[in-house]
C-alpha positions as a Markdown table, in Angstrom:
| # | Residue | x | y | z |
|---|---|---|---|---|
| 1 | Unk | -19.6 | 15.2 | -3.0 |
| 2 | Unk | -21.2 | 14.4 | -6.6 |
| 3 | Unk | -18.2 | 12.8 | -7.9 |
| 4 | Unk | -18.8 | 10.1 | -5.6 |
| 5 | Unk | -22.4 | 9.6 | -6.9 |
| 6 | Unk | -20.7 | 9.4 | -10.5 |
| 7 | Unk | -20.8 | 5.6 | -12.5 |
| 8 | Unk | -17.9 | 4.6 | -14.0 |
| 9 | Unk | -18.1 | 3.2 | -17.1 |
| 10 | Unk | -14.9 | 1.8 | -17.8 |
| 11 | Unk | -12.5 | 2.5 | -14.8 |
| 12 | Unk | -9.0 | 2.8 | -15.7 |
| 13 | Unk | -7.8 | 0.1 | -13.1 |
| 14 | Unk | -9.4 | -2.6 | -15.6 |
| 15 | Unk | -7.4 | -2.1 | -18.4 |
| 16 | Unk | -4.6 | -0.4 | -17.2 |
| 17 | Unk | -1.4 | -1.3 | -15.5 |
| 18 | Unk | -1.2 | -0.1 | -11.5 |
| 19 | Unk | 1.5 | -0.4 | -8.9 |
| 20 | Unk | 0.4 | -0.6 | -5.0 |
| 21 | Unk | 2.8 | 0.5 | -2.5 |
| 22 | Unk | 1.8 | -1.3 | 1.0 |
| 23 | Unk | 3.7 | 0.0 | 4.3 |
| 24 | Unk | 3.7 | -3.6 | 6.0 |
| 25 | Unk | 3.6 | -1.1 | 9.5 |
| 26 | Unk | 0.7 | 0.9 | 8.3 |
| 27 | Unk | -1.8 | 1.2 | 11.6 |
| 28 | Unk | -4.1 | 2.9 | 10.0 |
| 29 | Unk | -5.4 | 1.3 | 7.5 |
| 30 | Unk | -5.8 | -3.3 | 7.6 |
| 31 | Unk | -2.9 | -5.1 | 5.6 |
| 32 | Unk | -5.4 | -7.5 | 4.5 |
| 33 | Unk | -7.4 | -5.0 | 3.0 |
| 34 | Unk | -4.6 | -2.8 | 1.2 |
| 35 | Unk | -3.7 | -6.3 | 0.4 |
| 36 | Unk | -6.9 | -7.1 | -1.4 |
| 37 | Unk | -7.1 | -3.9 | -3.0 |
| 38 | Unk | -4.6 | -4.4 | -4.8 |
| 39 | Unk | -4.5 | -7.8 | -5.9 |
| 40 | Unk | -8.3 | -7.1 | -7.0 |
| 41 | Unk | -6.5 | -4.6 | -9.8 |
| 42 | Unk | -3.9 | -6.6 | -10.3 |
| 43 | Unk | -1.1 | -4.7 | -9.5 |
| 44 | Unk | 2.3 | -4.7 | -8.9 |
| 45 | Unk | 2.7 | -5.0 | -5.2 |
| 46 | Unk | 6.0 | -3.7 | -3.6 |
| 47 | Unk | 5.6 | -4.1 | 0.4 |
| 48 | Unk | 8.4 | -2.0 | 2.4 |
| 49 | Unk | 8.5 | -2.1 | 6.5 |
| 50 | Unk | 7.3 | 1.7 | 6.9 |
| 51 | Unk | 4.2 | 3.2 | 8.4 |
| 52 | Unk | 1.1 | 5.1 | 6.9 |
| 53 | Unk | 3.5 | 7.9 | 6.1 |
| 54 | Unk | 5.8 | 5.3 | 3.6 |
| 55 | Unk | 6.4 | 8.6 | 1.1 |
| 56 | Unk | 8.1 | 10.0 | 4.0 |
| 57 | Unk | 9.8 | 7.5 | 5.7 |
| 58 | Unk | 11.0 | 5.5 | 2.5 |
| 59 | Unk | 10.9 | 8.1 | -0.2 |
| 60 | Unk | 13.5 | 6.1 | -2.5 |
| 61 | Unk | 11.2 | 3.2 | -2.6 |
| 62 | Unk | 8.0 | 5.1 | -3.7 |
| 63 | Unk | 10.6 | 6.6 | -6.1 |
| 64 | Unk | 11.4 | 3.2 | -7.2 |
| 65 | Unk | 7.9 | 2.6 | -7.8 |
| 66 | Unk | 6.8 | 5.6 | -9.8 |
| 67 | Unk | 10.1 | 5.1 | -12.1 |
| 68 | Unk | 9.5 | 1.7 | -12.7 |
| 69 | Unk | 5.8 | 2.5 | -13.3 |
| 70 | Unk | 6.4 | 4.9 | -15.8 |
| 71 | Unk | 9.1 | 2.9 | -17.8 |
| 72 | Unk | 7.0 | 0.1 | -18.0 |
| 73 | Unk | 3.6 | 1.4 | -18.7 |
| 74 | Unk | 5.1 | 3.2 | -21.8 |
């Protein structure tokens, strides 16, 4: 439970490229918050009609995501 007393100093999000995947059928969590979230880190959004289990239901599209992640964040 300390790590979530720990101050960042520099979090990585702020200087760093980040990818969001947001399952547009997620009921667990709000859209307008995952939303949010990652438009506050300015990330590259893919949305895909899935629910809260997206890795499982659209695997190739998280796939997608990492690949493209790690090709273009060098």
């Amino acid at each position: 439970m300390s790590a979530f007393g720990t101050v960042l100093m520099h979090a990585a999000w702020r200087s760093k490229p980040s990818w969001a995947v947001i399952a547009t059928e997620d009921k667990a969590f709000d859209q307008a918050m995952l939303i949010h979230m990652a438009e506050r880190i300015n990330a590259r959004i893919t949305k895909v009609s899935a629910s809260h289990a997206v890795f499982m239901t659209q695997p190739m599209v998280v796939a997608d995501t990492i690949d493209r992640a790690a090709r273009e964040a060098g």
